[in-house]
């Protein structure tokens, strides 16, 4: 099966600046896995050393007050971010067993629910989407009893359950779930609350994933001024909302409009996040991609040629973002009248993707399709 460029773009919008802001963190927002931004763990992880952050978290003392073991949550988070989601899930399962052993026969409390939340997330990230979905659905039923249906933590778990339903293939149900969750968050938390904005964002994302690109754009355009008012221009989620408007504008046929929004967004990402941040790098990929779609393949080639060594230096040559940059670089070399350069890139890329992802992965198939196209040019 050959995957079209449009399908490749739709399925790879995760290379943008988090089109769906995944709400898996339980008490803290996803961008803040360490409770204190000034902590050494936080600084180490966000400086690019996820494994080092995990080691530092493992050295922290255990709490004695019955609260969730924050050091375990941080250790698991950075272990998962470092590319070891199964190990992160195993660490959380061990901590959950220890917590339950200290309270034999007692029902799970809020601390246990938090561990179960993160355990379900990393189980899903390790490839078991169905298992993650089941764990979140069980967790949601328990949280409604322990915390109450309108508790903000229960609402976050509802978002997580909806997310993994979507990841497990029930895309339309995920959109419907987020539509109801968004309405409930507005009533319980207010329109400007971060979690309400998160639900709005994820409603828009899954609306797009369900095939309604125009509806996704309208929802993201509605969200952006609310995020600006609530969080400010430099907040991470404001940058994400700007990205999402630009992405879906381009997806709906306005490549020039998308490019006009990506140029200032990239400057702001570099200023606020730094030039080595994953999201800055992914925004550079989007800038190159939409330059080509807008009719300027030479600029796309230049932008992506500059991006590729930076991505490989920061994330490694086998990272998904590095593969996407190589794919797009080859694509625009071909569109710029240089099929030989495109084929040279694609031959190596398809071999790497077969090794890393497997021959039947949609990204491998997309690269193989592009290679077939330019090999016959």
Tab-separated table of C-alpha atoms in Angstrom:
chain	number	residue	atom	x	y	z
A	1	UNK	CA	0.000	0.000	0.000
A	2	UNK	CA	1.284	3.461	-0.917
A	3	UNK	CA	0.408	6.169	1.594
A	4	UNK	CA	-0.332	9.528	-0.018
A	5	UNK	CA	1.471	12.691	0.988
A	6	UNK	CA	-1.783	14.046	2.378
A	7	UNK	CA	-2.203	10.964	4.556
A	8	UNK	CA	1.419	11.207	5.657
A	9	UNK	CA	0.847	14.818	6.695
A	10	UNK	CA	-2.379	13.999	8.518
A	11	UNK	CA	-0.848	11.150	10.440
A	12	UNK	CA	2.345	13.071	11.188
A	13	UNK	CA	0.801	16.234	12.551
A	14	UNK	CA	2.389	15.135	15.832
A	15	UNK	CA	5.549	16.633	14.358
A	16	UNK	CA	3.897	19.985	14.787
A	17	UNK	CA	3.883	21.686	18.143
A	18	UNK	CA	1.653	19.189	19.933
A	19	UNK	CA	-1.629	19.489	17.976
A	20	UNK	CA	-3.194	17.445	20.737
A	21	UNK	CA	-1.831	18.521	24.076
A	22	UNK	CA	-1.977	15.203	25.845
A	23	UNK	CA	-3.386	15.673	29.349
A	24	UNK	CA	-1.847	12.613	30.911
A	25	UNK	CA	-0.287	14.350	33.884
A	26	UNK	CA	-2.598	14.042	36.854
A	27	UNK	CA	-1.991	16.984	39.167
A	28	UNK	CA	0.576	18.930	37.159
A	29	UNK	CA	0.410	20.134	33.550
A	30	UNK	CA	2.246	17.949	31.021
A	31	UNK	CA	4.984	20.505	30.466
A	32	UNK	CA	5.837	20.576	34.194
A	33	UNK	CA	6.702	17.010	35.277
A	34	UNK	CA	8.864	18.267	38.118
A	35	UNK	CA	6.951	20.125	40.829
A	36	UNK	CA	9.591	22.840	41.164
A	37	UNK	CA	10.818	24.438	37.892
A	38	UNK	CA	13.939	25.459	39.744
A	39	UNK	CA	14.782	21.899	40.721
A	40	UNK	CA	17.844	20.141	39.418
A	41	UNK	CA	15.664	17.348	38.015
A	42	UNK	CA	13.616	19.805	35.984
A	43	UNK	CA	16.639	21.698	34.681
A	44	UNK	CA	18.465	18.498	33.768
A	45	UNK	CA	15.522	17.019	31.896
A	46	UNK	CA	14.663	20.126	29.950
A	47	UNK	CA	18.311	20.630	29.078
A	48	UNK	CA	17.992	17.411	27.058
A	49	UNK	CA	19.315	14.824	29.536
A	50	UNK	CA	16.174	12.803	30.256
A	51	UNK	CA	18.105	9.787	31.535
A	52	UNK	CA	20.071	12.029	33.890
A	53	UNK	CA	16.836	13.550	35.185
A	54	UNK	CA	15.450	10.055	35.801
A	55	UNK	CA	18.560	9.106	37.776
A	56	UNK	CA	18.312	12.246	39.888
A	57	UNK	CA	14.645	11.583	40.593
A	58	UNK	CA	15.432	8.018	41.697
A	59	UNK	CA	17.799	9.424	44.325
A	60	UNK	CA	15.101	11.545	45.992
A	61	UNK	CA	13.735	10.557	49.376
A	62	UNK	CA	10.365	8.874	49.690
A	63	UNK	CA	7.495	10.899	51.182
A	64	UNK	CA	6.256	9.850	54.609
A	65	UNK	CA	2.846	11.560	54.510
A	66	UNK	CA	0.965	9.085	52.313
A	67	UNK	CA	0.995	11.305	49.242
A	68	UNK	CA	1.926	10.032	45.812
A	69	UNK	CA	5.666	9.417	45.583
A	70	UNK	CA	6.627	12.410	43.470
A	71	UNK	CA	10.161	11.107	42.958
A	72	UNK	CA	8.722	7.968	41.334
A	73	UNK	CA	6.405	10.009	39.121
A	74	UNK	CA	9.325	12.157	38.004
A	75	UNK	CA	11.612	9.158	37.571
A	76	UNK	CA	9.016	7.409	35.424
A	77	UNK	CA	8.291	10.544	33.418
A	78	UNK	CA	11.898	11.132	32.427
A	79	UNK	CA	12.483	7.418	31.872
A	80	UNK	CA	9.594	7.410	29.416
A	81	UNK	CA	10.745	10.620	27.750
A	82	UNK	CA	14.185	9.070	27.284
A	83	UNK	CA	12.577	6.414	25.074
A	84	UNK	CA	11.906	3.682	27.650
A	85	UNK	CA	8.121	3.723	28.186
A	86	UNK	CA	7.904	0.036	29.186
A	87	UNK	CA	10.522	0.592	31.872
A	88	UNK	CA	8.618	3.666	33.080
A	89	UNK	CA	5.421	1.612	33.347
A	90	UNK	CA	7.229	-1.151	35.244
A	91	UNK	CA	8.632	1.362	37.749
A	92	UNK	CA	5.175	2.787	38.383
A	93	UNK	CA	3.653	-0.672	38.793
A	94	UNK	CA	6.315	-1.477	41.395
A	95	UNK	CA	5.561	1.750	43.264
A	96	UNK	CA	1.823	1.039	43.145
A	97	UNK	CA	2.372	-2.439	44.601
A	98	UNK	CA	4.481	-0.929	47.401
A	99	UNK	CA	1.838	1.690	48.155
A	100	UNK	CA	-0.909	-0.921	48.334
A	101	UNK	CA	1.225	-3.245	50.472
A	102	UNK	CA	1.589	-0.456	53.043
A	103	UNK	CA	-2.231	-0.228	53.271
A	104	UNK	CA	-3.428	-3.842	52.907
A	105	UNK	CA	-7.096	-4.164	52.099
A	106	UNK	CA	-7.675	-0.423	51.792
A	107	UNK	CA	-9.234	0.975	48.601
A	108	UNK	CA	-7.012	3.041	46.332
A	109	UNK	CA	-6.692	6.627	47.485
A	110	UNK	CA	-5.730	9.704	45.473
A	111	UNK	CA	-2.032	8.789	45.618
A	112	UNK	CA	-2.690	5.348	44.141
A	113	UNK	CA	-4.941	6.870	41.483
A	114	UNK	CA	-2.130	9.175	40.419
A	115	UNK	CA	0.264	6.258	40.049
A	116	UNK	CA	-2.346	4.311	38.071
A	117	UNK	CA	-2.858	7.329	35.818
A	118	UNK	CA	0.787	7.559	34.849
A	119	UNK	CA	1.130	3.772	34.640
A	120	UNK	CA	-1.712	3.628	32.109
A	121	UNK	CA	-0.126	6.410	30.070
A	122	UNK	CA	3.263	4.748	29.771
A	123	UNK	CA	1.701	1.381	29.057
A	124	UNK	CA	-0.004	3.028	26.112
A	125	UNK	CA	3.184	4.743	24.987
A	126	UNK	CA	4.932	1.372	25.038
A	127	UNK	CA	2.522	0.217	22.324
A	128	UNK	CA	-0.397	-1.263	24.270
A	129	UNK	CA	-3.093	1.257	23.328
A	130	UNK	CA	-5.903	-1.158	24.140
A	131	UNK	CA	-4.434	-1.872	27.550
A	132	UNK	CA	-4.035	1.836	28.272
A	133	UNK	CA	-7.622	2.448	27.289
A	134	UNK	CA	-8.891	-0.299	29.607
A	135	UNK	CA	-6.747	0.940	32.494
A	136	UNK	CA	-8.010	4.502	32.086
A	137	UNK	CA	-11.635	3.386	31.895
A	138	UNK	CA	-11.198	1.403	35.144
A	139	UNK	CA	-9.380	4.350	36.700
A	140	UNK	CA	-12.132	6.750	35.696
A	141	UNK	CA	-14.795	4.619	37.415
A	142	UNK	CA	-12.725	4.507	40.620
A	143	UNK	CA	-11.880	8.218	40.524
A	144	UNK	CA	-15.546	9.137	40.236
A	145	UNK	CA	-16.124	7.315	43.545
A	146	UNK	CA	-12.964	8.391	45.399
A	147	UNK	CA	-12.698	11.976	44.180
A	148	UNK	CA	-16.131	12.791	42.789
A	149	UNK	CA	-17.239	13.278	39.202
A	150	UNK	CA	-16.565	17.034	39.145
A	151	UNK	CA	-13.156	16.916	40.797
A	152	UNK	CA	-10.554	18.438	38.440
A	153	UNK	CA	-8.486	15.258	38.669
A	154	UNK	CA	-11.448	13.161	37.565
A	155	UNK	CA	-11.989	15.510	34.650
A	156	UNK	CA	-8.344	15.073	33.644
A	157	UNK	CA	-8.746	11.304	33.791
A	158	UNK	CA	-11.792	11.602	31.528
A	159	UNK	CA	-9.547	13.385	29.061
A	160	UNK	CA	-6.953	10.655	29.297
A	161	UNK	CA	-9.565	7.962	28.726
A	162	UNK	CA	-10.870	9.832	25.684
A	163	UNK	CA	-7.340	10.277	24.348
A	164	UNK	CA	-6.577	6.559	24.501
A	165	UNK	CA	-9.933	5.653	22.977
A	166	UNK	CA	-8.862	7.770	20.045
A	167	UNK	CA	-5.395	6.273	19.961
A	168	UNK	CA	-7.024	2.836	20.036
A	169	UNK	CA	-9.030	3.612	16.896
A	170	UNK	CA	-12.303	5.093	18.158
A	171	UNK	CA	-11.608	8.526	16.747
A	172	UNK	CA	-15.177	9.756	16.500
A	173	UNK	CA	-15.934	8.624	20.036
A	174	UNK	CA	-12.855	10.497	21.263
A	175	UNK	CA	-14.166	13.679	19.621
A	176	UNK	CA	-17.608	13.149	21.178
A	177	UNK	CA	-16.032	12.460	24.586
A	178	UNK	CA	-14.004	15.664	24.443
A	179	UNK	CA	-17.060	17.642	23.350
A	180	UNK	CA	-18.895	16.551	26.507
A	181	UNK	CA	-15.779	17.009	28.644
A	182	UNK	CA	-15.257	20.535	27.344
A	183	UNK	CA	-18.818	21.463	28.280
A	184	UNK	CA	-18.404	19.972	31.764
A	185	UNK	CA	-15.062	21.746	32.290
A	186	UNK	CA	-16.632	25.067	31.369
A	187	UNK	CA	-19.342	24.527	33.962
A	188	UNK	CA	-17.061	23.173	36.696
A	189	UNK	CA	-13.872	25.186	36.164
A	190	UNK	CA	-14.740	28.206	34.022
A	191	UNK	CA	-13.914	29.067	30.427
A	192	UNK	CA	-10.418	30.403	31.123
A	193	UNK	CA	-9.159	27.504	33.247
A	194	UNK	CA	-6.156	25.687	31.809
A	195	UNK	CA	-7.922	22.329	31.884
A	196	UNK	CA	-10.941	23.784	30.052
A	197	UNK	CA	-8.618	25.124	27.384
A	198	UNK	CA	-6.927	21.722	27.244
A	199	UNK	CA	-10.269	19.993	26.642
A	200	UNK	CA	-11.117	22.546	23.929
A	201	UNK	CA	-7.741	21.899	22.285
A	202	UNK	CA	-8.234	18.149	22.321
A	203	UNK	CA	-11.796	18.450	21.031
A	204	UNK	CA	-10.391	20.354	18.068
A	205	UNK	CA	-7.624	17.808	17.521
A	206	UNK	CA	-9.916	14.778	17.472
A	207	UNK	CA	-12.432	16.651	15.350
A	208	UNK	CA	-9.689	16.957	12.757
A	209	UNK	CA	-8.605	13.355	13.206
A	210	UNK	CA	-12.198	12.236	12.592
A	211	UNK	CA	-12.055	13.838	9.152
A	212	UNK	CA	-13.531	17.286	9.784
A	213	UNK	CA	-10.573	19.520	8.952
A	214	UNK	CA	-12.718	22.632	8.588
A	215	UNK	CA	-14.319	22.020	11.980
A	216	UNK	CA	-10.883	21.532	13.546
A	217	UNK	CA	-9.670	24.855	12.144
A	218	UNK	CA	-12.754	26.680	13.414
A	219	UNK	CA	-12.335	25.206	16.901
A	220	UNK	CA	-8.637	26.074	17.029
A	221	UNK	CA	-9.316	29.624	15.809
A	222	UNK	CA	-11.923	29.954	18.556
A	223	UNK	CA	-9.442	28.645	21.138
A	224	UNK	CA	-6.468	30.873	20.306
A	225	UNK	CA	-7.758	34.199	21.721
A	226	UNK	CA	-8.952	32.416	24.859
A	227	UNK	CA	-5.480	30.952	25.414
A	228	UNK	CA	-3.859	34.324	24.802
A	229	UNK	CA	-6.146	35.992	27.360
A	230	UNK	CA	-5.765	33.270	29.980
A	231	UNK	CA	-2.097	32.314	29.663
A	232	UNK	CA	-0.265	35.099	27.851
A	233	UNK	CA	1.628	35.257	24.579
A	234	UNK	CA	4.710	33.294	25.682
A	235	UNK	CA	3.013	30.364	27.407
A	236	UNK	CA	3.789	26.977	25.882
A	237	UNK	CA	0.113	26.253	25.249
A	238	UNK	CA	-0.299	29.582	23.470
A	239	UNK	CA	2.507	28.598	21.123
A	240	UNK	CA	0.799	25.223	20.662
A	241	UNK	CA	-2.520	26.899	19.853
A	242	UNK	CA	-0.846	29.155	17.268
A	243	UNK	CA	0.786	26.112	15.720
A	244	UNK	CA	-2.501	24.287	15.499
A	245	UNK	CA	-4.255	27.153	13.758
A	246	UNK	CA	-1.402	27.386	11.241
A	247	UNK	CA	-1.315	23.635	10.647
A	248	UNK	CA	-5.047	23.268	10.025
A	249	UNK	CA	-5.115	26.402	7.906
A	250	UNK	CA	-2.575	24.775	5.624
A	251	UNK	CA	-4.329	21.433	5.741
A	252	UNK	CA	-7.529	23.126	4.582
A	253	UNK	CA	-5.779	24.496	1.500
A	254	UNK	CA	-4.324	27.839	2.599
A	255	UNK	CA	-0.623	26.998	2.478
A	256	UNK	CA	0.376	30.640	2.090
A	257	UNK	CA	-1.630	31.576	5.175
A	258	UNK	CA	-0.078	28.720	7.135
A	259	UNK	CA	3.416	29.786	6.151
A	260	UNK	CA	2.706	33.395	7.139
A	261	UNK	CA	1.799	32.164	10.628
A	262	UNK	CA	4.673	29.710	10.979
A	263	UNK	CA	7.391	32.312	10.331
A	264	UNK	CA	6.650	34.467	13.436
A	265	UNK	CA	5.786	31.359	15.460
A	266	UNK	CA	9.220	29.922	14.771
A	267	UNK	CA	10.899	33.119	15.952
A	268	UNK	CA	8.862	33.060	19.164
A	269	UNK	CA	9.638	29.369	19.767
A	270	UNK	CA	13.357	30.045	19.385
A	271	UNK	CA	13.082	32.978	21.794
A	272	UNK	CA	10.991	31.292	24.486
A	273	UNK	CA	11.892	27.596	24.194
A	274	UNK	CA	15.404	27.737	22.768
A	275	UNK	CA	16.747	26.535	19.452
A	276	UNK	CA	17.430	22.978	20.702
A	277	UNK	CA	13.941	22.356	22.063
A	278	UNK	CA	11.986	19.574	20.351
A	279	UNK	CA	9.046	21.865	19.651
A	280	UNK	CA	11.249	24.524	18.088
A	281	UNK	CA	12.802	21.886	15.859
A	282	UNK	CA	9.398	20.510	14.898
A	283	UNK	CA	8.188	24.031	14.060
A	284	UNK	CA	11.205	24.425	11.774
A	285	UNK	CA	10.066	21.234	10.042
A	286	UNK	CA	6.611	22.709	9.568
A	287	UNK	CA	8.090	25.925	8.179
A	288	UNK	CA	10.072	23.980	5.609
A	289	UNK	CA	7.139	21.762	4.705
A	290	UNK	CA	4.689	24.611	4.168
A	291	UNK	CA	7.273	26.605	2.237
A	292	UNK	CA	7.246	23.793	-0.276
A	293	UNK	CA	3.478	23.382	-0.297
A	294	UNK	CA	3.133	27.144	-0.832
A	295	UNK	CA	5.152	26.810	-4.046
A	296	UNK	CA	8.733	27.497	-2.962
A	297	UNK	CA	10.572	24.151	-2.991
A	298	UNK	CA	13.997	25.830	-3.024
A	299	UNK	CA	13.280	27.525	0.320
A	300	UNK	CA	11.935	24.239	1.643
A	301	UNK	CA	15.151	22.446	0.658
A	302	UNK	CA	17.284	25.140	2.268
A	303	UNK	CA	15.273	25.165	5.496
A	304	UNK	CA	15.179	21.377	5.817
A	305	UNK	CA	18.852	20.958	4.907
A	306	UNK	CA	19.719	23.307	7.774
A	307	UNK	CA	17.302	21.558	10.121
A	308	UNK	CA	18.389	17.948	9.604
A	309	UNK	CA	21.851	18.074	11.262
A	310	UNK	CA	20.381	19.977	14.211
A	311	UNK	CA	17.641	17.385	14.747
A	312	UNK	CA	20.104	14.516	14.505
A	313	UNK	CA	22.494	16.219	16.930
A	314	UNK	CA	19.776	16.881	19.522
A	315	UNK	CA	17.470	13.876	19.123
A	316	UNK	CA	19.545	11.294	17.260
A	317	UNK	CA	19.340	10.022	13.669
A	318	UNK	CA	16.647	7.423	14.424
A	319	UNK	CA	14.225	9.813	16.094
A	320	UNK	CA	10.865	10.138	14.352
A	321	UNK	CA	11.430	13.852	13.802
A	322	UNK	CA	14.756	13.135	12.074
A	323	UNK	CA	13.037	10.628	9.789
A	324	UNK	CA	10.302	13.157	9.006
A	325	UNK	CA	12.885	15.830	8.175
A	326	UNK	CA	14.682	13.457	5.794
A	327	UNK	CA	11.384	12.481	4.159
A	328	UNK	CA	10.393	16.095	3.585
A	329	UNK	CA	13.873	17.085	2.406
A	330	UNK	CA	13.731	14.334	-0.223
A	331	UNK	CA	10.228	15.323	-1.214
A	332	UNK	CA	11.182	18.910	-1.918
A	333	UNK	CA	14.434	18.010	-3.633
A	334	UNK	CA	12.270	16.053	-6.054
A	335	UNK	CA	9.777	18.873	-6.437
A	336	UNK	CA	12.663	21.275	-7.086
A	337	UNK	CA	13.804	19.207	-10.066
A	338	UNK	CA	16.476	17.120	-8.361
A	339	UNK	CA	15.104	13.538	-8.244
A	340	UNK	CA	18.602	12.071	-7.962
A	341	UNK	CA	19.164	13.801	-4.603
A	342	UNK	CA	15.695	12.708	-3.501
A	343	UNK	CA	16.380	9.064	-4.346
A	344	UNK	CA	19.727	9.096	-2.528
A	345	UNK	CA	18.030	10.315	0.667
A	346	UNK	CA	15.034	8.005	0.346
A	347	UNK	CA	17.025	4.836	-0.239
A	348	UNK	CA	18.854	5.297	3.045
A	349	UNK	CA	15.733	6.480	4.856
A	350	UNK	CA	13.551	3.539	3.858
A	351	UNK	CA	16.275	1.144	5.030
A	352	UNK	CA	16.470	2.934	8.394
A	353	UNK	CA	12.688	3.006	8.794
A	354	UNK	CA	12.393	-0.706	8.040
A	355	UNK	CA	15.008	-1.336	10.728
A	356	UNK	CA	13.456	0.984	13.314
A	357	UNK	CA	9.728	0.927	12.503
A	358	UNK	CA	9.179	-2.174	10.399
A	359	UNK	CA	8.302	-2.624	6.747
A	360	UNK	CA	4.539	-2.228	7.254
A	361	UNK	CA	4.567	1.002	9.275
A	362	UNK	CA	2.738	3.800	7.468
A	363	UNK	CA	5.818	6.039	7.620
A	364	UNK	CA	7.954	3.378	5.969
A	365	UNK	CA	5.261	2.897	3.316
A	366	UNK	CA	5.076	6.642	2.691
A	367	UNK	CA	8.843	6.782	2.139
A	368	UNK	CA	8.724	3.735	-0.125
A	369	UNK	CA	5.981	5.395	-2.176
A	370	UNK	CA	8.000	8.561	-2.588
A	371	UNK	CA	11.080	6.541	-3.519
A	372	UNK	CA	9.097	4.675	-6.198
A	373	UNK	CA	7.847	7.975	-7.559
A	374	UNK	CA	11.239	9.630	-7.886
A	375	UNK	CA	13.068	6.500	-9.003
A	376	UNK	CA	10.963	6.543	-12.150
A	377	UNK	CA	11.307	10.278	-12.724
